[in-house]
Amino acid sequence: MSQASDHPGSEGPADAGAGDLKPLEQPGKSRDSSSAVLDADQGGPAAGPPSGLYVLATPIGNARDISLRGLEILKAATVIAAEDTRVTSKLLAIHGISRPLIAYNDHNAAVMRPKILARLAAGQKVVLVSDAGTPLVSDPGYKLVREALAAGLPVHAIPGASAVLTALTLSGLPSDRFLFAGFLSSKAGERAGALAELAAVPATLIFFESAQRLAESLSAMADALGERPCVVARELTKRHEEVRRGTLRELAAHYADAGAPKGEVTIVVGPPLEVGPDFARIDAALGQALAFMPVKAAAELIAQLTGASRKQIYNRALQLKDDAKP
C-alpha cells in the first residue's frame, strides 16, 4: 500500500535584511557601506564579484532557500537572464532586490544567446536563473554555458536548491548512484523506448513529470522497469509538500483513482532488484558444455557467460559430473 507524508512548509517573505552584510571594521579604520562584501576565501575586502556568466540556483518553493552569496550576486548583476521574468521579479521583490531583467528560455534562446554573449564580452555580470532550482537541469542553459566557455568567457556556478537532490534525499532509496532522466516523452512509443533503455541501469532513477501524466507514466514505468519501490515527491519545500511512497504499481493505481495532483512532481524509482542466479538455466548450459569440455574450462565459460561466481559454477560442474557417472 502506498503511503504519504505531509510536511508543512513556511512559505512567505524571507526575513527582512537577510541579504545585507555589515562591514567589518579594523581598529582605527572606517569603511563605507559600499565595501560591505568580504572575500570569504581571502578574508579581506573585495571589490565585488568579477564579470562573467553566473549560473545561480534559486529556491524550488520556499523563498528563503537561497544562499547569502546568491543574494549578493543578484544585487551585483548587470542584468539577470530569467526563464520567466515575472517569476524572478517576485523572488527579487521578496528579498528587496531591483535589477534589470531579460527573458532567456526555450522560446527565445537561439536569439538571446548572441546578445548575452556580447554583454559578457563587454565585461558585464550576467546572472542566469530558472524559475526554480538549478539552471541547466531540464532547461536550455547548458548551450549558453557551452558557447560562453568556447568564447573564453568566465563562467561561475552559485550552488543552491535542486528538486532532483531534494527528492532523492527524502526518498530513502539508494543515493550512492543515481541517474536523472528529466521528462519522459508524452508519446507512448517514445516513452516506452526510453524506459526500456533505462531498465538495466544499476542506479536509482529520477524523473520530472507533469501532474496530468503522472498515473500514465507510473504505469508505463511499472511495465518497463518491473515492480520497483518508488517515491512521488510533490510541491517540495512548499506549504503542501507531499511525499508518497509505494511500488510503481501501487502509486500508478493511487493516482489513477485519486486523479492528477496539483503542483510540481518529481519521481524517484529504486534500482533493479537483485535477482539470484537462474541455476536451472546454468545447469542446462553446464551439461551441454561438459559434454565436450573439461570441468574447469566448462565452469570458466559458463561463469563468464552468466556472471555467476566461478567457484560456485565449478562446484556445480563437479556435482553434475558426479551425478552423470553410472
CSV table of C-alpha atoms in Angstrom, one decimal:
chain,number,residue,atom,x,y,z
A,1,MET,CA,0.0,0.0,0.0
A,2,SER,CA,1.3,3.4,-0.8
A,3,GLN,CA,1.9,5.9,2.0
A,4,ALA,CA,2.1,9.6,2.0
A,5,SER,CA,3.5,12.1,4.5
A,6,ASP,CA,2.8,15.8,4.6
A,7,HIS,CA,5.3,18.4,5.9
A,8,PRO,CA,4.0,21.9,6.3
A,9,GLY,CA,6.4,24.5,4.9
A,10,SER,CA,7.0,28.1,5.8
A,11,GLU,CA,6.2,30.0,2.7
A,12,GLY,CA,6.3,33.7,2.6
A,13,PRO,CA,8.7,36.6,2.5
A,14,ALA,CA,12.2,36.0,3.8
A,15,ASP,CA,13.4,37.8,6.9
A,16,ALA,CA,14.0,41.4,6.3
A,17,GLY,CA,17.6,42.2,5.6
A,18,ALA,CA,18.6,38.6,5.2
A,19,GLY,CA,20.9,39.5,2.3
A,20,ASP,CA,22.5,42.5,3.9
A,21,LEU,CA,26.0,42.0,5.4
A,22,LYS,CA,27.5,44.6,7.7
A,23,PRO,CA,31.2,45.6,7.1
A,24,LEU,CA,33.9,44.5,9.4
A,25,GLU,CA,35.9,47.4,10.8
A,26,GLN,CA,39.6,47.3,11.8
A,27,PRO,CA,40.8,49.4,14.8
A,28,GLY,CA,41.5,53.0,13.7
A,29,LYS,CA,40.0,52.5,10.2
A,30,SER,CA,36.5,53.1,8.9
A,31,ARG,CA,34.8,51.8,5.8
A,32,ASP,CA,31.7,52.9,4.0
A,33,SER,CA,28.8,50.7,3.2
A,34,SER,CA,30.0,50.0,-0.4
A,35,SER,CA,32.7,47.8,1.0
A,36,ALA,CA,30.4,45.5,2.9
A,37,VAL,CA,31.1,42.4,0.9
A,38,LEU,CA,34.1,40.3,2.1
A,39,ASP,CA,36.0,37.8,0.0
A,40,ALA,CA,35.4,34.7,2.1
A,41,ASP,CA,38.4,32.9,0.7
A,42,GLN,CA,40.9,35.7,1.3
A,43,GLY,CA,39.4,37.1,4.4
A,44,GLY,CA,39.7,40.7,3.1
A,45,PRO,CA,37.6,43.3,1.4
A,46,ALA,CA,36.5,42.6,-2.2
A,47,ALA,CA,35.6,45.0,-4.9
A,48,GLY,CA,32.6,42.8,-5.7
A,49,PRO,CA,32.1,39.8,-8.0
A,50,PRO,CA,34.1,39.8,-11.2
A,51,SER,CA,32.5,39.9,-14.6
A,52,GLY,CA,31.2,36.8,-16.3
A,53,LEU,CA,28.2,34.5,-16.5
A,54,TYR,CA,26.8,33.4,-13.1
A,55,VAL,CA,24.7,30.2,-13.1
A,56,LEU,CA,22.7,30.8,-10.0
A,57,ALA,CA,20.3,28.4,-8.2
A,58,THR,CA,17.0,29.8,-6.9
A,59,PRO,CA,14.5,28.3,-4.4
A,60,ILE,CA,12.3,25.4,-5.6
A,61,GLY,CA,9.4,26.6,-3.4
A,62,ASN,CA,10.4,28.3,-0.1
A,63,ALA,CA,11.8,31.8,-0.9
A,64,ARG,CA,14.3,31.6,2.0
A,65,ASP,CA,16.1,28.7,0.4
A,66,ILE,CA,18.7,30.9,-1.3
A,67,SER,CA,22.3,31.4,-0.2
A,68,LEU,CA,23.7,34.7,1.1
A,69,ARG,CA,26.2,34.6,-1.7
A,70,GLY,CA,23.4,34.1,-4.2
A,71,LEU,CA,21.7,37.2,-2.9
A,72,GLU,CA,24.9,39.2,-3.2
A,73,ILE,CA,25.4,38.1,-6.8
A,74,LEU,CA,21.9,39.1,-7.7
A,75,LYS,CA,22.4,42.5,-6.2
A,76,ALA,CA,25.6,43.0,-8.2
A,77,ALA,CA,24.2,41.7,-11.5
A,78,THR,CA,24.4,44.0,-14.5
A,79,VAL,CA,21.4,42.1,-15.8
A,80,ILE,CA,19.5,38.9,-14.8
A,81,ALA,CA,18.6,36.4,-17.6
A,82,ALA,CA,15.4,34.7,-16.3
A,83,GLU,CA,13.3,31.8,-17.6
A,84,ASP,CA,10.2,33.8,-16.7
A,85,THR,CA,10.8,37.4,-15.7
A,86,ARG,CA,7.5,37.6,-13.8
A,87,VAL,CA,8.6,34.7,-11.5
A,88,THR,CA,12.0,36.1,-10.9
A,89,SER,CA,10.6,39.6,-10.2
A,90,LYS,CA,8.6,38.1,-7.3
A,91,LEU,CA,11.7,36.5,-5.8
A,92,LEU,CA,13.7,39.7,-6.2
A,93,ALA,CA,10.9,41.7,-4.5
A,94,ILE,CA,10.8,39.4,-1.5
A,95,HIS,CA,14.5,40.0,-1.0
A,96,GLY,CA,14.4,43.7,-1.7
A,97,ILE,CA,16.5,43.5,-4.9
A,98,SER,CA,15.9,45.5,-8.0
A,99,ARG,CA,18.0,44.7,-11.1
A,100,PRO,CA,17.3,44.7,-14.9
A,101,LEU,CA,15.7,41.5,-16.2
A,102,ILE,CA,15.7,39.9,-19.7
A,103,ALA,CA,14.0,36.7,-20.7
A,104,TYR,CA,16.0,33.6,-21.7
A,105,ASN,CA,14.0,30.4,-22.2
A,106,ASP,CA,13.2,27.6,-24.7
A,107,HIS,CA,11.2,30.0,-26.9
A,108,ASN,CA,13.9,32.7,-27.4
A,109,ALA,CA,17.2,31.1,-26.5
A,110,ALA,CA,18.6,31.0,-30.0
A,111,VAL,CA,18.0,34.7,-30.5
A,112,MET,CA,19.1,35.8,-27.0
A,113,ARG,CA,22.3,33.8,-26.7
A,114,PRO,CA,24.4,36.0,-29.0
A,115,LYS,CA,23.1,39.1,-27.2
A,116,ILE,CA,24.0,37.7,-23.8
A,117,LEU,CA,27.5,36.6,-25.1
A,118,ALA,CA,28.0,40.2,-26.3
A,119,ARG,CA,27.2,41.5,-22.9
A,120,LEU,CA,29.7,39.1,-21.3
A,121,ALA,CA,32.4,40.1,-23.9
A,122,ALA,CA,31.8,43.7,-22.8
A,123,GLY,CA,32.6,42.8,-19.2
A,124,GLN,CA,29.1,42.7,-17.8
A,125,LYS,CA,27.9,40.4,-14.9
A,126,VAL,CA,25.1,38.3,-16.3
A,127,VAL,CA,23.2,36.1,-13.9
A,128,LEU,CA,21.3,33.1,-15.4
A,129,VAL,CA,18.4,31.8,-13.3
A,130,SER,CA,15.5,29.4,-13.9
A,131,ASP,CA,12.0,29.7,-12.4
A,132,ALA,CA,13.0,27.2,-9.6
A,133,GLY,CA,16.1,25.3,-8.7
A,134,THR,CA,19.4,25.0,-10.5
A,135,PRO,CA,19.7,26.2,-14.1
A,136,LEU,CA,20.8,23.8,-16.9
A,137,VAL,CA,18.6,21.0,-15.3
A,138,SER,CA,15.9,20.5,-17.9
A,139,ASP,CA,16.4,23.9,-19.5
A,140,PRO,CA,18.4,25.4,-22.4
A,141,GLY,CA,21.1,27.0,-20.1
A,142,TYR,CA,23.8,24.5,-21.0
A,143,LYS,CA,24.0,25.8,-24.5
A,144,LEU,CA,24.7,29.3,-23.2
A,145,VAL,CA,27.4,28.0,-20.8
A,146,ARG,CA,28.9,25.9,-23.7
A,147,GLU,CA,29.2,28.9,-26.0
A,148,ALA,CA,30.5,31.2,-23.3
A,149,LEU,CA,33.3,28.7,-22.5
A,150,ALA,CA,34.0,28.3,-26.2
A,151,ALA,CA,34.4,32.1,-26.5
A,152,GLY,CA,36.8,32.1,-23.5
A,153,LEU,CA,34.4,34.0,-21.3
A,154,PRO,CA,34.3,33.3,-17.5
A,155,VAL,CA,31.5,31.1,-16.1
A,156,HIS,CA,30.7,30.9,-12.3
A,157,ALA,CA,28.4,28.5,-10.5
A,158,ILE,CA,26.4,29.6,-7.5
A,159,PRO,CA,25.0,26.4,-6.0
A,160,GLY,CA,21.8,26.0,-4.2
A,161,ALA,CA,18.4,24.3,-4.3
A,162,SER,CA,17.7,21.3,-6.6
A,163,ALA,CA,14.5,19.4,-6.8
A,164,VAL,CA,16.5,16.4,-8.0
A,165,LEU,CA,18.6,16.2,-4.9
A,166,THR,CA,15.8,17.2,-2.5
A,167,ALA,CA,13.6,14.4,-3.8
A,168,LEU,CA,16.5,11.9,-3.6
A,169,THR,CA,17.2,13.0,-0.1
A,170,LEU,CA,13.6,12.4,1.0
A,171,SER,CA,13.1,9.2,-0.9
A,172,GLY,CA,15.1,6.8,1.3
A,173,LEU,CA,16.2,5.0,-1.8
A,174,PRO,CA,19.9,4.2,-2.6
A,175,SER,CA,21.7,7.5,-3.3
A,176,ASP,CA,25.3,6.3,-4.0
A,177,ARG,CA,24.5,6.0,-7.7
A,178,PHE,CA,21.6,7.8,-9.4
A,179,LEU,CA,20.6,8.9,-12.9
A,180,PHE,CA,18.5,12.0,-13.7
A,181,ALA,CA,16.4,11.3,-16.8
A,182,GLY,CA,14.4,14.5,-17.0
A,183,PHE,CA,10.9,14.5,-18.5
A,184,LEU,CA,9.7,11.4,-20.4
A,185,SER,CA,8.1,11.9,-23.8
A,186,SER,CA,4.3,12.4,-23.8
A,187,LYS,CA,4.2,9.9,-26.8
A,188,ALA,CA,3.7,6.4,-25.6
A,189,GLY,CA,6.1,4.8,-28.0
A,190,GLU,CA,8.9,7.1,-27.3
A,191,ARG,CA,8.4,6.9,-23.6
A,192,ALA,CA,8.4,3.1,-23.7
A,193,GLY,CA,11.7,3.1,-25.7
A,194,ALA,CA,13.3,5.5,-23.2
A,195,LEU,CA,12.2,3.3,-20.3
A,196,ALA,CA,13.5,0.2,-22.0
A,197,GLU,CA,16.9,1.8,-22.3
A,198,LEU,CA,16.9,2.7,-18.6
A,199,ALA,CA,15.6,-0.7,-17.3
A,200,ALA,CA,19.1,-2.2,-17.0
A,201,VAL,CA,20.8,0.9,-15.4
A,202,PRO,CA,22.0,-0.2,-12.0
A,203,ALA,CA,21.1,3.0,-10.3
A,204,THR,CA,18.2,5.0,-8.7
A,205,LEU,CA,16.3,6.8,-11.5
A,206,ILE,CA,14.9,10.3,-11.1
A,207,PHE,CA,12.3,11.9,-13.4
A,208,PHE,CA,10.4,15.2,-13.6
A,209,GLU,CA,6.8,14.7,-14.7
A,210,SER,CA,3.6,16.6,-15.5
A,211,ALA,CA,1.0,16.1,-12.8
A,212,GLN,CA,-1.6,15.4,-15.6
A,213,ARG,CA,0.5,12.5,-17.0
A,214,LEU,CA,1.6,11.1,-13.6
A,215,ALA,CA,-0.6,8.0,-13.4
A,216,GLU,CA,0.0,7.1,-17.0
A,217,SER,CA,3.8,7.5,-16.7
A,218,LEU,CA,3.9,5.4,-13.4
A,219,SER,CA,2.0,2.6,-15.2
A,220,ALA,CA,4.5,2.7,-18.1
A,221,MET,CA,7.4,2.6,-15.7
A,222,ALA,CA,5.9,-0.4,-13.9
A,223,ASP,CA,5.6,-2.2,-17.3
A,224,ALA,CA,9.1,-1.4,-18.4
A,225,LEU,CA,11.0,-1.4,-15.1
A,226,GLY,CA,9.2,-4.1,-13.1
A,227,GLU,CA,7.7,-3.7,-9.6
A,228,ARG,CA,10.3,-1.4,-8.0
A,229,PRO,CA,10.0,0.8,-5.0
A,230,CYS,CA,9.0,4.4,-5.9
A,231,VAL,CA,8.6,7.8,-4.3
A,232,VAL,CA,6.4,10.6,-5.7
A,233,ALA,CA,7.5,14.0,-4.3
A,234,ARG,CA,5.2,16.9,-4.8
A,235,GLU,CA,5.4,20.6,-4.0
A,236,LEU,CA,8.8,20.2,-2.4
A,237,THR,CA,9.6,22.8,0.3
A,238,LYS,CA,6.2,24.4,-0.1
A,239,ARG,CA,3.3,24.5,2.4
A,240,HIS,CA,1.6,21.5,0.9
A,241,GLU,CA,4.6,19.3,0.4
A,242,GLU,CA,3.7,15.7,0.0
A,243,VAL,CA,6.0,12.6,-0.3
A,244,ARG,CA,4.1,9.4,-1.2
A,245,ARG,CA,5.8,6.0,-1.1
A,246,GLY,CA,4.9,2.6,-2.6
A,247,THR,CA,5.7,0.4,-5.5
A,248,LEU,CA,5.3,1.6,-9.1
A,249,ARG,CA,2.0,-0.3,-9.5
A,250,GLU,CA,0.6,0.9,-6.2
A,251,LEU,CA,1.3,4.5,-6.9
A,252,ALA,CA,0.0,4.2,-10.5
A,253,ALA,CA,-3.2,2.8,-9.1
A,254,HIS,CA,-3.4,5.5,-6.4
A,255,TYR,CA,-3.1,8.4,-8.9
A,256,ALA,CA,-5.4,6.7,-11.4
A,257,ASP,CA,-8.1,6.6,-8.7
A,258,ALA,CA,-7.4,9.9,-7.0
A,259,GLY,CA,-6.8,12.0,-10.1
A,260,ALA,CA,-4.0,14.2,-11.1
A,261,PRO,CA,-2.4,16.1,-8.1
A,262,LYS,CA,-1.6,19.7,-8.1
A,263,GLY,CA,1.9,21.2,-8.3
A,264,GLU,CA,5.4,20.2,-9.4
A,265,VAL,CA,6.2,16.4,-9.3
A,266,THR,CA,9.4,14.6,-9.0
A,267,ILE,CA,9.5,10.7,-9.3
A,268,VAL,CA,12.3,8.7,-7.7
A,269,VAL,CA,12.5,5.0,-8.7
A,270,GLY,CA,14.7,2.4,-6.9
A,271,PRO,CA,17.4,0.5,-8.8
A,272,PRO,CA,16.7,-3.0,-10.3
A,273,LEU,CA,16.0,-5.6,-7.6
A,274,GLU,CA,18.8,-8.1,-7.1
A,275,VAL,CA,17.9,-11.5,-8.5
A,276,GLY,CA,19.9,-14.6,-7.7
A,277,PRO,CA,21.4,-16.9,-10.4
A,278,ASP,CA,19.0,-19.0,-12.5
A,279,PHE,CA,20.5,-22.4,-11.6
A,280,ALA,CA,18.2,-24.3,-13.8
A,281,ARG,CA,19.4,-22.4,-16.9
A,282,ILE,CA,23.0,-22.6,-15.6
A,283,ASP,CA,22.9,-26.4,-15.1
A,284,ALA,CA,21.4,-26.9,-18.5
A,285,ALA,CA,24.3,-24.9,-20.1
A,286,LEU,CA,26.8,-26.6,-17.9
A,287,GLY,CA,25.5,-30.0,-19.0
A,288,GLN,CA,26.0,-29.1,-22.7
A,289,ALA,CA,29.5,-27.7,-22.1
A,290,LEU,CA,30.6,-30.7,-20.1
A,291,ALA,CA,29.7,-33.0,-23.0
A,292,PHE,CA,32.8,-31.7,-24.9
A,293,MET,CA,34.9,-29.7,-22.4
A,294,PRO,CA,36.8,-30.4,-19.2
A,295,VAL,CA,35.2,-29.4,-15.9
A,296,LYS,CA,37.4,-26.3,-15.3
A,297,ALA,CA,37.1,-25.0,-18.8
A,298,ALA,CA,33.3,-25.5,-18.8
A,299,ALA,CA,32.9,-23.7,-15.4
A,300,GLU,CA,35.0,-20.8,-16.6
A,301,LEU,CA,33.0,-20.4,-19.8
A,302,ILE,CA,29.6,-20.6,-18.1
A,303,ALA,CA,30.7,-18.3,-15.3
A,304,GLN,CA,31.8,-15.8,-17.9
A,305,LEU,CA,28.5,-16.0,-19.8
A,306,THR,CA,26.2,-15.8,-16.8
A,307,GLY,CA,28.2,-13.5,-14.5
A,308,ALA,CA,27.8,-16.1,-11.7
A,309,SER,CA,30.6,-16.9,-9.2
A,310,ARG,CA,33.3,-19.0,-10.9
A,311,LYS,CA,33.8,-21.1,-7.7
A,312,GLN,CA,30.1,-21.7,-7.4
A,313,ILE,CA,29.8,-22.8,-11.1
A,314,TYR,CA,32.9,-25.0,-10.7
A,315,ASN,CA,31.3,-26.8,-7.7
A,316,ARG,CA,28.1,-27.3,-9.6
A,317,ALA,CA,30.0,-28.7,-12.6
A,318,LEU,CA,31.7,-31.2,-10.3
A,319,GLN,CA,28.4,-32.2,-8.9
A,320,LEU,CA,26.9,-32.6,-12.4
A,321,LYS,CA,29.9,-34.7,-13.4
A,322,ASP,CA,29.5,-37.0,-10.4
A,323,ASP,CA,25.7,-37.3,-11.0
A,324,ALA,CA,26.3,-38.4,-14.6
A,325,LYS,CA,28.5,-41.3,-13.5
A,326,PRO,CA,26.9,-44.7,-13.9
